[in-house]
Amino acid sequence: PTRFFVADLIVRGANVVTPDGVKRLEIAIENGTILELAPTVTSKAKEEINAEGLHVFPGLIDVHVHFNEPGRTEWEGIKTGSSAFAAGGGTLYVDMPLNSSPPVLNKESFLAKQQAAEASSHTDFALWGGLTPDNLENLSDLAELGVIGFKAFMSNSGIEDFKAIDDLSLYEGMKKAAKLGLPVAVHAESEAITSALTKQIRDKGGKSIRDYLKSRPVIAELEAINRAILFAKETSCDLHVVHVSSRRGVALVTEARKHGVRVTCETCPHYLHLTEDDLEKLGAVAKCAPPLRSDKERLELWQSILRGEVDLIASDHSPSSPDLKDRDNFFEVWGGISGVQSSLQILLTHANEQGLSLQTIAALTAQNSAERFRLANKGRLEPGYDADLTLIDLDSSETLTKEKIFYRHQQSPYVGQTFKGVIKQTLVRGQTVFKDGKIVAKPLGRFIKPRYKHL
């Protein structure tokens, strides 16, 4: 018999993107959790949302953002960063340990960041800990506090207080992480190759965009991925390669997995949407590392996604204050793209031409990230899961203008671009955070720790 109850909220008449495809369903929500999904929910509710004509996706989980608080809050900050994330359909981000100052390398810096996020985050959040040559003895403290893993830079991070990892420290750190049961994430570019090329080019007076591109070739990425995989294999460490920019980089990960190495990878919307030619047109707002690649590389990366070889998509949102983007020498421009608000719209815009299904988009932006990093009850629209959802009008398009940007600084390579899909409403645990272009709730973000299913 049907059980009658009064739900907190029912979303009526939506096209719901489930792991089994898009279905016309209604969603009943109670105490922040999805209680029922059915063609018709017969219960009454304290509040209803008419989602007729809209698609409901699981809220985005972005495992790679730099919100730069505490310490460099003038670059972004958790309040503006999480607002932009919610405006882009996001419900849980994982903040990287660097660009905040001090970086998250020990208990004190972890607690400072957790406190800052609990005070001002509009969405749920998790935290990465850092892995540098100086903090190997702190990894177990960070694990106990609830980091989802440890992030290491195999090349210069651009931040003085977050040192690049040397080979021995990476190997030792992976051994410790394996014992703690947590993954190590690597920024995989060879410091030996990139620093030597940079020196050669700059010594000859090189300072243009093309000079910068030459200093960070695909081979620098491939060499570092290979080395990280070798160490992961030797230590039985669980490895995650962030922001892979090339098909061949993804292929190394795919091949290693076939041989039993525990390794995953992510790519970013900017590598799927922009090319090195766009970098020449757009300039500093599109500088990142690894850099944007050729259109051929971009299309090959799409093929890797369609073959199911890329595990997840993350923004690598890495903003700065505008003055750091204003340099005559392109090598001295701060490298980082502000994109956390546009990830979902970029994927929806390319979906038809690439043959990407809506359920694959949901998997790449929510479900896979939650499963990969053990974020329990997150990332799927199913009973028992948190009611983290975003309502989208797929029949409409919108142009990103500076006025629509929620970042602290209205700079992004996507300004002026028109994207398919308008994000109408974002709910975090059943509470509306973003609606019709505005943040409509006070900060309600919770700190989420990774956990095993049986706990």
Coordinates of C-alpha atoms in Angstrom, one line a residue:
P1 CA 0.0 0.0 0.0
T2 CA 1.1 3.6 -0.7
R3 CA 2.5 5.3 2.4
F4 CA 1.1 8.8 2.9
F5 CA 3.3 11.4 4.5
V6 CA 3.9 15.1 4.3
A7 CA 7.3 15.7 2.7
D8 CA 9.4 18.8 3.2
L9 CA 9.6 19.4 -0.5
I10 CA 8.4 17.7 -3.8
V11 CA 9.8 18.5 -7.2
R12 CA 7.0 17.9 -9.7
G13 CA 7.0 17.0 -13.4
A14 CA 10.8 17.0 -14.0
N15 CA 13.0 15.1 -16.5
V16 CA 15.3 13.5 -13.9
V17 CA 18.8 12.4 -15.0
T18 CA 19.3 9.1 -13.2
P19 CA 22.1 6.6 -13.6
D20 CA 19.7 4.6 -15.8
G21 CA 18.9 7.5 -18.1
V22 CA 16.5 10.4 -18.2
K23 CA 13.0 9.7 -16.7
R24 CA 10.0 11.8 -16.0
L25 CA 9.8 11.5 -12.3
E26 CA 8.8 13.4 -9.1
I27 CA 11.2 13.7 -6.2
A28 CA 10.1 13.8 -2.6
I29 CA 12.6 15.2 -0.1
E30 CA 12.6 14.9 3.7
N31 CA 15.3 16.1 6.1
G32 CA 17.6 17.0 3.2
T33 CA 17.4 13.4 1.8
I34 CA 15.7 12.0 -1.2
L35 CA 12.8 9.9 0.1
E36 CA 11.1 8.8 -3.0
L37 CA 11.4 9.0 -6.8
A38 CA 8.2 8.0 -8.7
P39 CA 6.3 9.0 -11.8
T40 CA 3.8 10.5 -9.4
V41 CA 4.5 11.2 -5.7
T42 CA 1.0 11.0 -4.1
S43 CA 2.1 12.6 -0.8
K44 CA 1.6 16.2 0.1
A45 CA 4.4 18.6 0.8
K46 CA 5.1 21.7 2.8
E47 CA 6.6 23.1 -0.4
E48 CA 6.5 22.2 -4.1
I49 CA 8.6 23.1 -7.1
N50 CA 7.0 22.9 -10.5
A51 CA 9.8 21.6 -12.7
E52 CA 7.7 21.1 -15.8
G53 CA 10.0 21.3 -18.9
L54 CA 13.2 21.3 -16.8
H55 CA 15.9 18.7 -16.4
V56 CA 17.1 17.8 -12.9
F57 CA 20.7 16.7 -12.6
P58 CA 22.6 15.6 -9.5
G59 CA 24.4 18.7 -8.1
L60 CA 27.9 19.1 -9.4
I61 CA 30.8 17.7 -7.4
D62 CA 34.0 19.5 -8.3
V63 CA 37.0 17.9 -6.7
H64 CA 39.5 20.5 -7.9
V65 CA 39.0 24.2 -6.9
H66 CA 41.3 26.8 -5.4
F67 CA 39.2 29.3 -3.4
N68 CA 42.3 30.7 -1.7
E69 CA 41.0 31.2 1.8
P70 CA 42.4 31.9 4.3
G71 CA 45.4 34.1 3.4
R72 CA 44.7 35.0 -0.3
T73 CA 41.0 35.7 0.0
E74 CA 41.5 38.8 -2.2
W75 CA 42.0 36.4 -5.1
E76 CA 38.7 34.7 -4.5
G77 CA 37.5 33.6 -1.1
I78 CA 35.0 30.8 -0.1
K79 CA 32.0 33.1 -0.1
T80 CA 32.3 34.2 -3.7
G81 CA 33.8 31.0 -5.0
S82 CA 31.0 28.8 -3.5
S83 CA 28.4 31.3 -4.8
A84 CA 29.7 31.0 -8.3
F85 CA 29.8 27.2 -7.9
A86 CA 26.1 27.1 -6.8
A87 CA 25.2 29.4 -9.7
G88 CA 26.8 26.8 -12.0
G89 CA 24.8 24.0 -10.5
G90 CA 27.4 22.9 -7.9
T91 CA 26.6 21.4 -4.5
L92 CA 30.0 20.0 -3.2
Y93 CA 33.5 21.2 -4.0
V94 CA 36.8 19.9 -2.8
D95 CA 39.2 22.7 -2.1
M96 CA 42.9 22.3 -2.9
P97 CA 45.6 22.8 -0.2
L98 CA 47.5 25.5 -1.9
N99 CA 46.9 29.1 -2.8
S100 CA 45.4 29.5 0.6
S101 CA 48.1 30.8 3.0
P102 CA 49.3 28.9 4.9
P103 CA 48.6 25.9 2.7
V104 CA 47.0 22.9 4.2
L105 CA 50.1 21.0 5.3
N106 CA 49.3 20.3 9.0
K107 CA 46.6 20.3 11.6
E108 CA 46.5 24.0 12.3
S109 CA 46.2 25.1 8.7
F110 CA 43.6 22.4 8.1
L111 CA 41.4 23.6 11.0
A112 CA 41.8 27.3 9.8
K113 CA 40.5 26.4 6.4
Q114 CA 37.7 24.1 7.7
Q115 CA 36.5 27.0 10.0
A116 CA 36.6 29.5 7.2
A117 CA 34.6 27.3 4.9
E118 CA 32.0 26.4 7.6
A119 CA 31.5 30.1 8.2
S120 CA 30.9 31.2 4.6
S121 CA 30.4 28.3 2.2
H122 CA 27.1 28.2 0.3
T123 CA 27.6 24.5 -0.6
D124 CA 29.0 21.4 1.1
F125 CA 32.7 21.0 0.9
A126 CA 35.6 18.6 1.4
L127 CA 39.3 19.3 1.7
W128 CA 42.5 18.0 0.2
G129 CA 45.7 17.9 2.3
G130 CA 49.0 18.8 0.8
L131 CA 52.0 16.5 0.2
T132 CA 55.4 18.3 0.0
P133 CA 58.9 17.4 1.0
D134 CA 58.4 19.2 4.3
N135 CA 55.2 17.6 5.7
L136 CA 55.5 13.8 5.4
E137 CA 55.2 13.5 9.2
N138 CA 51.8 15.3 9.1
L139 CA 50.0 13.0 6.7
S140 CA 48.4 10.8 9.4
D141 CA 47.1 13.9 11.3
L142 CA 45.5 15.2 8.1
A143 CA 44.0 11.8 7.4
E144 CA 42.5 11.7 10.9
L145 CA 41.0 15.2 10.4
G146 CA 39.2 14.0 7.2
V147 CA 41.1 15.0 4.1
I148 CA 40.0 13.1 0.9
G149 CA 43.6 12.6 -0.1
F150 CA 47.0 14.4 -0.6
K151 CA 47.9 16.7 -3.4
A152 CA 51.5 17.0 -4.7
F153 CA 53.1 19.1 -7.4
M154 CA 55.6 17.4 -9.7
S155 CA 56.6 20.8 -11.0
N156 CA 56.9 24.3 -9.5
S157 CA 53.5 25.3 -8.0
G158 CA 54.0 29.0 -8.5
I159 CA 53.5 29.4 -4.7
E160 CA 56.6 29.7 -2.5
D161 CA 55.1 28.0 0.6
F162 CA 54.0 24.9 -1.4
K163 CA 57.1 23.2 -2.6
A164 CA 57.3 20.9 -5.6
I165 CA 57.8 17.3 -4.6
D166 CA 61.0 15.5 -5.3
D167 CA 61.0 11.9 -6.4
L168 CA 62.1 10.4 -3.1
S169 CA 59.5 12.5 -1.1
L170 CA 56.8 11.4 -3.6
Y171 CA 57.7 7.8 -3.2
E172 CA 57.8 8.0 0.6
G173 CA 54.6 10.0 0.6
M174 CA 52.8 7.4 -1.5
K175 CA 54.0 4.7 0.9
K176 CA 52.4 6.6 3.8
A177 CA 49.2 7.4 1.9
A178 CA 48.8 3.7 0.9
K179 CA 49.0 2.7 4.6
L180 CA 46.5 5.5 5.5
G181 CA 44.1 4.2 2.7
L182 CA 44.0 7.6 1.0
P183 CA 44.8 8.6 -2.6
V184 CA 47.6 10.9 -3.8
A185 CA 46.7 13.4 -6.5
V186 CA 49.5 14.8 -8.7
H187 CA 49.9 17.8 -10.9
A188 CA 51.9 15.9 -13.5
E189 CA 54.3 18.0 -15.4
S190 CA 58.1 17.3 -15.4
E191 CA 59.9 20.0 -13.5
A192 CA 63.2 19.0 -15.3
I193 CA 61.7 19.6 -18.7
T194 CA 59.5 22.6 -18.0
S195 CA 62.1 24.6 -16.1
A196 CA 65.0 23.9 -18.6
L197 CA 62.8 24.8 -21.5
T198 CA 61.6 28.0 -19.8
K199 CA 65.2 29.0 -19.0
Q200 CA 66.3 28.4 -22.6
I201 CA 63.4 30.3 -24.1
R202 CA 63.6 33.2 -21.6
D203 CA 67.4 33.5 -22.0
K204 CA 66.8 34.2 -25.7
G205 CA 64.3 37.0 -24.8
G206 CA 61.2 34.8 -25.3
K207 CA 58.1 36.2 -23.5
S208 CA 55.1 35.7 -25.8
I209 CA 52.1 33.4 -25.5
R210 CA 53.6 31.0 -28.1
D211 CA 56.9 31.0 -26.2
Y212 CA 55.0 30.0 -23.0
L213 CA 53.3 27.2 -24.9
K214 CA 56.6 25.9 -26.1
S215 CA 57.9 25.7 -22.6
R216 CA 55.2 23.2 -21.5
P217 CA 54.9 20.5 -24.2
V218 CA 52.8 17.4 -23.9
I219 CA 55.9 15.3 -23.3
A220 CA 56.4 17.0 -20.0
E221 CA 52.9 15.8 -18.9
L222 CA 53.5 12.3 -20.2
E223 CA 56.9 11.9 -18.5
A224 CA 55.5 12.9 -15.1
I225 CA 52.4 10.7 -15.4
N226 CA 54.6 7.8 -16.2
R227 CA 56.8 8.4 -13.2
A228 CA 53.8 8.8 -10.9
I229 CA 52.3 5.6 -12.1
L230 CA 55.6 3.7 -11.6
F231 CA 55.8 5.0 -7.9
A232 CA 52.1 4.1 -7.4
K233 CA 52.7 0.6 -8.7
E234 CA 55.7 0.1 -6.4
T235 CA 54.0 1.5 -3.3
S236 CA 50.4 0.1 -4.0
C237 CA 49.3 3.7 -3.7
D238 CA 45.9 4.9 -5.0
L239 CA 46.8 7.6 -7.6
H240 CA 44.7 10.4 -9.1
V241 CA 46.2 12.4 -12.0
V242 CA 44.6 15.9 -12.1
H243 CA 43.8 18.1 -15.1
V244 CA 45.1 15.8 -17.9
S245 CA 45.3 17.8 -21.1
S246 CA 46.1 15.2 -23.7
R247 CA 44.7 11.9 -25.1
R248 CA 48.1 10.3 -24.6
G249 CA 48.1 11.3 -20.9
V250 CA 44.7 9.6 -20.5
A251 CA 46.0 6.6 -22.4
L252 CA 48.9 6.1 -19.9
V253 CA 46.4 6.0 -17.1
T254 CA 44.1 3.5 -19.0
E255 CA 47.0 1.2 -19.8
A256 CA 48.3 1.2 -16.2
R257 CA 44.8 0.3 -14.9
K258 CA 44.8 -2.7 -17.2
H259 CA 48.0 -3.8 -15.4
G260 CA 46.4 -3.5 -11.9
V261 CA 47.6 0.0 -10.9
R262 CA 45.0 1.9 -8.9
V263 CA 44.9 5.1 -10.9
T264 CA 42.2 7.5 -12.1
C265 CA 42.3 10.8 -14.0
E266 CA 40.3 14.0 -14.5
T267 CA 40.3 16.6 -17.3
C268 CA 38.9 20.1 -17.2
P269 CA 36.2 21.9 -19.3
H270 CA 38.8 24.4 -20.6
Y271 CA 40.8 21.6 -22.4
L272 CA 37.5 20.4 -24.0
H273 CA 36.3 23.9 -25.1
L274 CA 39.4 26.1 -25.7
T275 CA 42.6 25.7 -27.7
E276 CA 46.0 27.4 -27.9
D277 CA 44.6 29.6 -30.7
D278 CA 42.0 30.8 -28.2
L279 CA 44.8 31.5 -25.7
E280 CA 46.4 33.8 -28.3
K281 CA 43.0 35.7 -28.8
L282 CA 42.0 35.8 -25.1
G283 CA 45.4 36.2 -23.5
A284 CA 46.0 36.1 -19.7
V285 CA 42.5 35.0 -18.6
A286 CA 43.1 31.7 -20.5
K287 CA 46.6 30.9 -19.2
C288 CA 46.9 27.6 -17.2
A289 CA 49.3 24.8 -16.7
P290 CA 49.3 22.4 -18.4
P291 CA 48.5 24.9 -21.1
L292 CA 45.7 24.8 -23.6
R293 CA 46.6 22.5 -26.5
S294 CA 45.9 22.3 -30.3
D295 CA 42.4 21.7 -31.7
K296 CA 43.6 18.2 -32.7
E297 CA 44.5 17.4 -29.0
R298 CA 41.1 18.9 -27.9
L299 CA 39.2 16.6 -30.2
E300 CA 41.3 13.5 -29.3
L301 CA 40.5 14.3 -25.6
W302 CA 36.8 14.2 -26.4
Q303 CA 37.3 10.8 -27.9
S304 CA 38.9 9.6 -24.7
I305 CA 35.9 10.8 -22.8
L306 CA 33.5 9.0 -25.1
R307 CA 35.5 5.8 -24.7
G308 CA 34.9 6.1 -21.0
E309 CA 38.6 6.5 -20.2
V310 CA 38.3 9.8 -18.3
D311 CA 37.0 9.2 -14.8
L312 CA 35.7 12.7 -14.0
I313 CA 35.6 16.3 -15.0
A314 CA 36.7 19.1 -12.6
S315 CA 37.2 22.8 -13.1
D316 CA 40.6 23.5 -11.6
H317 CA 39.2 26.9 -10.8
S318 CA 42.3 28.9 -10.0
P319 CA 41.6 32.7 -9.9
S320 CA 43.9 35.6 -8.9
S321 CA 43.6 39.3 -8.5
P322 CA 43.5 41.1 -11.8
D323 CA 47.0 42.8 -11.3
L324 CA 48.6 39.3 -11.4
K325 CA 47.1 38.8 -14.9
D326 CA 48.5 42.1 -16.1
R327 CA 52.1 41.5 -17.2
D328 CA 54.0 42.2 -20.4
N329 CA 56.0 39.0 -20.1
F330 CA 53.5 36.0 -20.5
F331 CA 55.8 33.8 -18.3
E332 CA 55.1 36.2 -15.4
V333 CA 51.3 36.2 -15.8
W334 CA 49.5 34.2 -13.0
G335 CA 48.4 30.9 -14.5
G336 CA 44.9 29.8 -13.6
I337 CA 41.5 29.8 -15.2
S338 CA 38.3 31.0 -13.4
G339 CA 35.7 28.6 -14.6
V340 CA 33.8 27.0 -11.7
Q341 CA 30.5 28.7 -12.7
S342 CA 30.6 27.4 -16.3
S343 CA 31.6 23.7 -16.2
L344 CA 28.2 22.2 -16.6
Q345 CA 27.1 24.6 -19.3
I346 CA 30.3 23.9 -21.3
L347 CA 29.5 20.2 -21.3
L348 CA 25.8 20.7 -22.2
T349 CA 26.9 22.9 -25.0
H350 CA 29.1 20.2 -26.5
A351 CA 26.9 17.3 -25.7
N352 CA 25.1 17.0 -29.1
E353 CA 28.1 17.5 -31.4
Q354 CA 30.1 15.0 -29.3
G355 CA 27.3 12.4 -28.7
L356 CA 27.6 12.8 -25.0
S357 CA 24.5 11.6 -23.1
L358 CA 23.0 13.5 -20.2
Q359 CA 23.6 10.6 -17.9
T360 CA 27.3 10.5 -18.8
I361 CA 27.5 14.2 -18.0
A362 CA 25.9 13.5 -14.6
A363 CA 28.4 10.6 -14.0
L364 CA 31.4 12.7 -15.0
T365 CA 30.4 15.7 -12.9
A366 CA 28.9 14.1 -9.8
Q367 CA 28.5 10.3 -9.5
N368 CA 32.0 9.3 -10.4
S369 CA 33.6 11.9 -8.1
A370 CA 31.5 10.9 -5.1
E371 CA 32.4 7.2 -5.7
R372 CA 36.0 7.8 -6.4
F373 CA 36.6 9.9 -3.2
R374 CA 34.1 8.0 -0.9
L375 CA 31.7 10.9 -0.4
A376 CA 28.9 8.9 1.0
N377 CA 25.2 9.6 -0.1
K378 CA 26.4 12.1 -2.7
G379 CA 26.3 12.3 -6.5
R380 CA 23.2 10.4 -7.4
L381 CA 19.5 11.1 -7.6
E382 CA 18.2 8.0 -5.7
P383 CA 16.4 7.4 -2.5
G384 CA 18.7 7.6 0.5
Y385 CA 21.0 10.1 -1.2
D386 CA 21.4 13.7 -0.2
A387 CA 18.9 16.0 -2.1
D388 CA 21.7 17.8 -3.9
L389 CA 20.2 18.8 -7.3
T390 CA 20.2 21.4 -10.0
L391 CA 17.3 22.3 -12.2
I392 CA 18.2 23.3 -15.8
D393 CA 16.3 24.6 -18.8
L394 CA 17.9 22.8 -21.6
D395 CA 15.8 24.5 -24.2
S396 CA 17.3 27.9 -23.5
S397 CA 20.8 29.4 -23.9
E398 CA 22.5 32.2 -22.2
T399 CA 25.5 34.4 -22.8
L400 CA 28.0 34.8 -19.9
T401 CA 28.3 38.5 -19.1
K402 CA 30.5 40.1 -16.4
E403 CA 27.3 41.0 -14.6
K404 CA 26.3 37.4 -14.3
I405 CA 29.6 36.3 -12.8
F406 CA 29.7 35.6 -9.0
Y407 CA 33.6 35.4 -8.8
R408 CA 35.3 38.1 -6.7
H409 CA 36.9 39.4 -9.9
Q410 CA 34.8 39.4 -13.1
Q411 CA 37.4 37.7 -15.2
S412 CA 37.0 34.5 -17.1
P413 CA 37.9 33.2 -20.6
Y414 CA 34.2 32.4 -21.1
V415 CA 32.9 36.0 -20.8
G416 CA 30.9 36.8 -24.0
Q417 CA 30.4 33.1 -24.9
T418 CA 26.9 31.7 -25.3
F419 CA 26.1 28.3 -23.7
K420 CA 23.3 25.9 -23.9
G421 CA 21.2 25.3 -20.8
V422 CA 20.2 27.9 -18.2
I423 CA 20.7 26.8 -14.5
K424 CA 17.4 27.9 -12.8
Q425 CA 17.8 26.5 -9.3
T426 CA 20.4 24.7 -7.1
L427 CA 19.5 22.8 -4.0
V428 CA 21.9 21.6 -1.3
R429 CA 20.4 18.9 0.9
G430 CA 16.9 20.0 -0.2
Q431 CA 17.5 23.7 0.5
T432 CA 17.5 26.2 -2.3
V433 CA 20.8 28.1 -2.5
F434 CA 20.6 29.6 -6.0
K435 CA 17.5 30.6 -7.9
D436 CA 16.9 32.7 -11.0
G437 CA 20.3 34.3 -11.0
K438 CA 20.5 35.0 -7.3
I439 CA 22.0 33.4 -4.2
V440 CA 18.9 33.1 -2.0
A441 CA 20.2 31.5 1.3
K442 CA 22.7 32.1 4.0
P443 CA 25.8 30.0 3.9
L444 CA 24.8 26.4 4.9
G445 CA 27.8 24.4 3.8
R446 CA 28.8 21.3 5.7
F447 CA 32.2 19.7 5.9
I448 CA 32.1 16.2 4.3
K449 CA 34.6 13.6 5.2
P450 CA 35.3 10.5 3.1
R451 CA 34.0 7.2 4.4
Y452 CA 33.7 3.6 3.4
K453 CA 30.2 2.4 2.5
H454 CA 30.1 0.0 5.4
L455 CA 30.8 2.6 8.1

